[in-house]
Amino acid sequence: DTGVSQNPRHKITKRGQNVTFRCDPISEHNRLYWYRQTLGQGPEFLTYFQNEAQLEKSRLLSDRFSAERPKGSFSTLEIQRTEQGDSAMYLCASSPSAAEAFFGQGTRLTVV
Amino acid sequence: RKEVEQDPGPFNVPEGATVAFNCTYSNSASQSFFWYRQDCRKEPKLLMSVYSSGNEDGRFTAQLNRASQYISLLIRDSKLSDSATYLCVVITILTGGGNKLTFGTGTQLKVEL
């Protein structure tokens, strides 16, 4: 499968724990996005990478969230000191240009 | 005001019906426009691009009105398999370079026998 791959698919964690998600984009796609989606809402933009550079981070994103894309390939999204409000589907997408993006299947986070 | 607004629905229609979804966007500098489809508990998938000249793909027709900042999607002869959430997507250029996709809340369609 040469699509966008996300791991893990599901994560259940206790409040206060740290979690890290991984995204492997489509090869040679230089643009990578992270989104968060809750029930009944559209995906909400979190952050954007062009190659290894993080060019944009949503103002809605607290300091507990950090993302990296070393070497411009895979990316990780870390949430520190998780809260119940962090429970959501975390989606990664990649794109070869300023056009449509291709999404992974997402990581569903449940904070208990 | 949200950057991209859609009627959340649900739209319940009988099989074979024609249904239209609308979307408005607030950023006049938006560059590109798309409709995505999202099935329950799945990731969004590109349905079609939207152009000012209008474009058609089988039973689906998309239209963009830049002056009114309005996007539409028309589905003809709807099938049970069309049941999904349809997301309006607008691409805007970021001040730091690059671009981002901004999604509407999605319009839920249920096609019934």
CSV table of C-alpha atoms in Angstrom, one decimal:
chain,number,residue,atom,x,y,z
A,1,ASP,CA,0.0,0.0,0.0
A,2,THR,CA,1.6,3.3,-1.1
A,3,GLY,CA,-0.9,5.6,0.6
A,4,VAL,CA,-0.5,7.6,3.8
A,5,SER,CA,0.1,5.4,6.8
A,6,GLN,CA,-0.6,6.3,10.4
A,7,ASN,CA,0.3,4.4,13.5
A,8,PRO,CA,-1.2,3.4,15.9
A,9,ARG,CA,-4.7,3.2,14.6
A,10,HIS,CA,-6.2,3.4,18.0
A,11,LYS,CA,-4.7,4.7,21.3
A,12,ILE,CA,-6.3,4.7,24.8
A,13,THR,CA,-4.4,6.6,27.4
A,14,LYS,CA,-4.9,7.8,30.9
A,15,ARG,CA,-5.3,11.5,31.5
A,16,GLY,CA,-1.9,13.1,32.1
A,17,GLN,CA,0.1,10.6,30.0
A,18,ASN,CA,2.1,11.6,26.9
A,19,VAL,CA,1.3,10.0,23.5
A,20,THR,CA,3.0,10.1,20.2
A,21,PHE,CA,1.6,9.4,16.8
A,22,ARG,CA,3.4,8.6,13.6
A,23,CYS,CA,2.6,9.5,10.0
A,24,ASP,CA,4.4,8.1,6.9
A,25,PRO,CA,3.3,10.3,3.9
A,26,ILE,CA,3.2,9.2,0.3
A,27,SER,CA,6.8,9.1,-1.0
A,28,GLU,CA,8.0,12.3,-2.5
A,29,HIS,CA,5.1,14.3,-1.2
A,30,ASN,CA,6.9,17.4,0.3
A,31,ARG,CA,3.8,18.8,2.0
A,32,LEU,CA,2.4,17.2,5.2
A,33,TYR,CA,-0.5,18.2,7.3
A,34,TRP,CA,-2.0,17.2,10.7
A,35,TYR,CA,-5.6,17.6,11.4
A,36,ARG,CA,-7.9,16.8,14.3
A,37,GLN,CA,-11.5,15.7,13.9
A,38,THR,CA,-14.3,15.3,16.5
A,39,LEU,CA,-17.7,13.8,16.0
A,40,GLY,CA,-20.0,15.9,13.8
A,41,GLN,CA,-17.2,18.3,12.8
A,42,GLY,CA,-15.0,18.7,9.8
A,43,PRO,CA,-11.2,18.1,10.2
A,44,GLU,CA,-9.6,21.0,12.0
A,45,PHE,CA,-6.1,22.2,10.9
A,46,LEU,CA,-3.3,21.7,13.4
A,47,THR,CA,0.0,22.1,11.6
A,48,TYR,CA,1.7,22.1,8.2
A,49,PHE,CA,5.2,21.0,7.1
A,50,GLN,CA,6.9,21.7,3.8
A,51,ASN,CA,9.7,19.2,3.7
A,52,GLU,CA,11.2,19.4,7.2
A,53,ALA,CA,10.1,23.0,7.9
A,54,GLN,CA,7.1,23.5,10.1
A,55,LEU,CA,5.6,26.5,8.3
A,56,GLU,CA,2.3,26.9,10.2
A,57,LYS,CA,0.8,25.9,13.5
A,58,SER,CA,-2.8,26.6,14.5
A,59,ARG,CA,-3.4,29.2,17.1
A,60,LEU,CA,-5.8,26.7,18.6
A,61,LEU,CA,-3.0,24.3,19.4
A,62,SER,CA,-1.7,24.5,22.9
A,63,ASP,CA,1.9,24.2,24.0
A,64,ARG,CA,1.2,20.6,24.9
A,65,PHE,CA,1.2,19.7,21.2
A,66,SER,CA,4.4,19.4,19.2
A,67,ALA,CA,5.1,18.0,15.8
A,68,GLU,CA,8.3,17.1,14.0
A,69,ARG,CA,9.2,16.0,10.5
A,70,PRO,CA,12.9,15.2,10.6
A,71,LYS,CA,14.6,14.8,7.2
A,72,GLY,CA,11.3,15.7,5.5
A,73,SER,CA,10.0,12.2,5.5
A,74,PHE,CA,7.8,10.8,8.3
A,75,SER,CA,6.3,13.0,10.9
A,76,THR,CA,5.4,12.6,14.6
A,77,LEU,CA,2.7,14.4,16.6
A,78,GLU,CA,3.2,14.4,20.4
A,79,ILE,CA,0.6,15.4,23.0
A,80,GLN,CA,1.9,15.9,26.5
A,81,ARG,CA,-0.1,15.7,29.7
A,82,THR,CA,-3.2,14.5,27.8
A,83,GLU,CA,-6.6,15.8,28.7
A,84,GLN,CA,-10.1,14.3,28.1
A,85,GLY,CA,-10.7,17.1,25.6
A,86,ASP,CA,-7.8,15.8,23.4
A,87,SER,CA,-10.0,12.7,22.6
A,88,ALA,CA,-10.4,12.8,18.8
A,89,MET,CA,-9.4,11.4,15.5
A,90,TYR,CA,-5.9,12.7,14.5
A,91,LEU,CA,-5.5,12.7,10.7
A,92,CYS,CA,-2.4,13.1,8.7
A,93,ALA,CA,-2.4,14.1,5.0
A,94,SER,CA,0.3,14.6,2.4
A,95,SER,CA,0.3,16.5,-0.9
A,96,PRO,CA,2.7,17.0,-3.8
A,97,SER,CA,1.6,20.5,-4.4
A,98,ALA,CA,-0.8,23.3,-3.4
A,99,ALA,CA,-3.7,21.1,-4.4
A,100,GLU,CA,-5.6,18.1,-3.1
A,101,ALA,CA,-4.3,16.2,-0.1
A,102,PHE,CA,-4.4,12.5,0.6
A,103,PHE,CA,-5.3,11.3,4.0
A,104,GLY,CA,-4.2,8.4,6.2
A,105,GLN,CA,-6.8,6.4,8.1
A,106,GLY,CA,-6.1,8.3,11.2
A,107,THR,CA,-5.3,7.6,14.8
A,108,ARG,CA,-8.3,7.5,17.2
A,109,LEU,CA,-7.2,8.8,20.6
A,110,THR,CA,-9.3,8.2,23.7
A,111,VAL,CA,-8.3,9.8,26.9
A,112,VAL,CA,-9.8,8.2,30.0
B,1,ARG,CA,-17.9,33.4,11.3
B,2,LYS,CA,-16.4,30.2,10.2
B,3,GLU,CA,-14.0,30.2,7.2
B,4,VAL,CA,-16.1,27.6,5.4
B,5,GLU,CA,-19.7,27.1,6.2
B,6,GLN,CA,-22.0,24.2,5.2
B,7,ASP,CA,-25.5,23.1,6.2
B,8,PRO,CA,-24.8,20.0,8.4
B,9,GLY,CA,-28.0,18.2,7.3
B,10,PRO,CA,-28.8,15.4,7.4
B,11,PHE,CA,-30.3,15.3,4.0
B,12,ASN,CA,-32.6,12.2,3.8
B,13,VAL,CA,-33.5,11.5,0.1
B,14,PRO,CA,-35.0,8.6,-1.7
B,15,GLU,CA,-32.9,6.6,-4.1
B,16,GLY,CA,-32.9,8.2,-7.6
B,17,ALA,CA,-33.4,11.8,-6.2
B,18,THR,CA,-31.3,14.8,-7.1
B,19,VAL,CA,-29.7,16.5,-4.2
B,20,ALA,CA,-27.7,19.7,-4.0
B,21,PHE,CA,-25.2,20.9,-1.3
B,22,ASN,CA,-24.0,24.4,-0.8
B,23,CYS,CA,-20.9,25.9,0.8
B,24,THR,CA,-19.7,29.4,1.4
B,25,TYR,CA,-16.2,30.6,2.2
B,26,SER,CA,-15.1,33.9,3.8
B,27,ASN,CA,-11.5,34.3,2.5
B,28,SER,CA,-11.6,35.9,-0.9
B,29,ALA,CA,-8.0,35.1,-1.4
B,30,SER,CA,-8.7,31.3,-1.4
B,31,GLN,CA,-7.1,29.6,-4.3
B,32,SER,CA,-8.5,26.2,-4.9
B,33,PHE,CA,-11.6,24.3,-4.0
B,34,PHE,CA,-12.6,20.7,-3.6
B,35,TRP,CA,-15.3,18.4,-2.4
B,36,TYR,CA,-14.3,15.5,-0.2
B,37,ARG,CA,-16.4,12.5,0.8
B,38,GLN,CA,-16.1,10.9,4.2
B,39,ASP,CA,-17.7,7.6,5.1
B,40,CYS,CA,-18.5,6.9,8.8
B,41,ARG,CA,-15.3,6.5,10.8
B,42,LYS,CA,-13.1,6.6,7.7
B,43,GLU,CA,-10.7,9.2,6.4
B,44,PRO,CA,-11.8,12.0,4.0
B,45,LYS,CA,-11.2,11.1,0.3
B,46,LEU,CA,-11.2,13.5,-2.6
B,47,LEU,CA,-14.4,13.5,-4.6
B,48,MET,CA,-13.7,16.2,-7.1
B,49,SER,CA,-12.1,19.6,-7.8
B,50,VAL,CA,-14.3,22.6,-8.3
B,51,TYR,CA,-13.7,25.2,-11.0
B,52,SER,CA,-15.4,28.4,-12.0
B,53,SER,CA,-16.3,26.9,-15.3
B,54,GLY,CA,-18.0,24.0,-13.5
B,55,ASN,CA,-17.0,20.4,-13.8
B,56,GLU,CA,-18.9,17.2,-14.1
B,57,ASP,CA,-17.9,13.6,-13.2
B,58,GLY,CA,-20.6,11.1,-13.9
B,59,ARG,CA,-23.6,11.9,-11.7
B,60,PHE,CA,-21.7,14.6,-9.8
B,61,THR,CA,-21.5,18.3,-10.8
B,62,ALA,CA,-19.5,20.9,-9.0
B,63,GLN,CA,-19.6,24.7,-9.4
B,64,LEU,CA,-17.7,27.6,-8.1
B,65,ASN,CA,-19.0,31.2,-7.9
B,66,ARG,CA,-16.0,33.4,-6.9
B,67,ALA,CA,-18.0,36.6,-6.8
B,68,SER,CA,-20.4,35.2,-4.3
B,69,GLN,CA,-17.8,33.0,-2.6
B,70,TYR,CA,-20.1,30.0,-3.0
B,71,ILE,CA,-19.5,26.4,-4.0
B,72,SER,CA,-22.0,23.8,-4.9
B,73,LEU,CA,-22.2,20.0,-5.4
B,74,LEU,CA,-25.1,18.4,-7.3
B,75,ILE,CA,-25.7,14.7,-7.2
B,76,ARG,CA,-28.1,13.2,-9.7
B,77,ASP,CA,-29.8,9.8,-9.6
B,78,SER,CA,-28.6,9.3,-6.0
B,79,LYS,CA,-27.6,5.7,-5.0
B,80,LEU,CA,-27.6,4.1,-1.6
B,81,SER,CA,-23.8,4.1,-1.8
B,82,ASP,CA,-23.8,7.9,-2.0
B,83,SER,CA,-24.7,8.0,1.7
B,84,ALA,CA,-21.8,9.7,3.4
B,85,THR,CA,-20.7,13.1,4.7
B,86,TYR,CA,-19.6,15.6,2.0
B,87,LEU,CA,-17.0,18.1,3.0
B,88,CYS,CA,-16.4,21.4,1.3
B,89,VAL,CA,-12.6,22.3,1.2
B,90,VAL,CA,-10.9,25.5,0.5
B,91,ILE,CA,-7.2,26.0,0.0
B,92,THR,CA,-5.6,29.2,1.2
B,93,ILE,CA,-2.0,30.4,1.0
B,94,LEU,CA,-0.3,30.7,4.4
B,95,THR,CA,1.6,33.8,5.3
B,96,GLY,CA,4.7,31.8,6.1
B,97,GLY,CA,4.6,30.0,2.8
B,98,GLY,CA,2.8,26.9,1.7
B,99,ASN,CA,-0.9,26.4,2.0
B,100,LYS,CA,-3.6,24.8,4.1
B,101,LEU,CA,-6.9,23.0,3.5
B,102,THR,CA,-9.8,24.4,5.5
B,103,PHE,CA,-12.8,22.1,5.8
B,104,GLY,CA,-16.4,22.9,6.4
B,105,THR,CA,-18.3,20.9,9.0
B,106,GLY,CA,-19.6,18.6,6.3
B,107,THR,CA,-23.1,17.8,5.1
B,108,GLN,CA,-24.5,14.4,5.9
B,109,LEU,CA,-26.4,12.6,3.1
B,110,LYS,CA,-28.6,9.6,3.7
B,111,VAL,CA,-30.0,7.9,0.6
B,112,GLU,CA,-33.0,5.6,1.4
B,113,LEU,CA,-34.9,2.9,-0.5
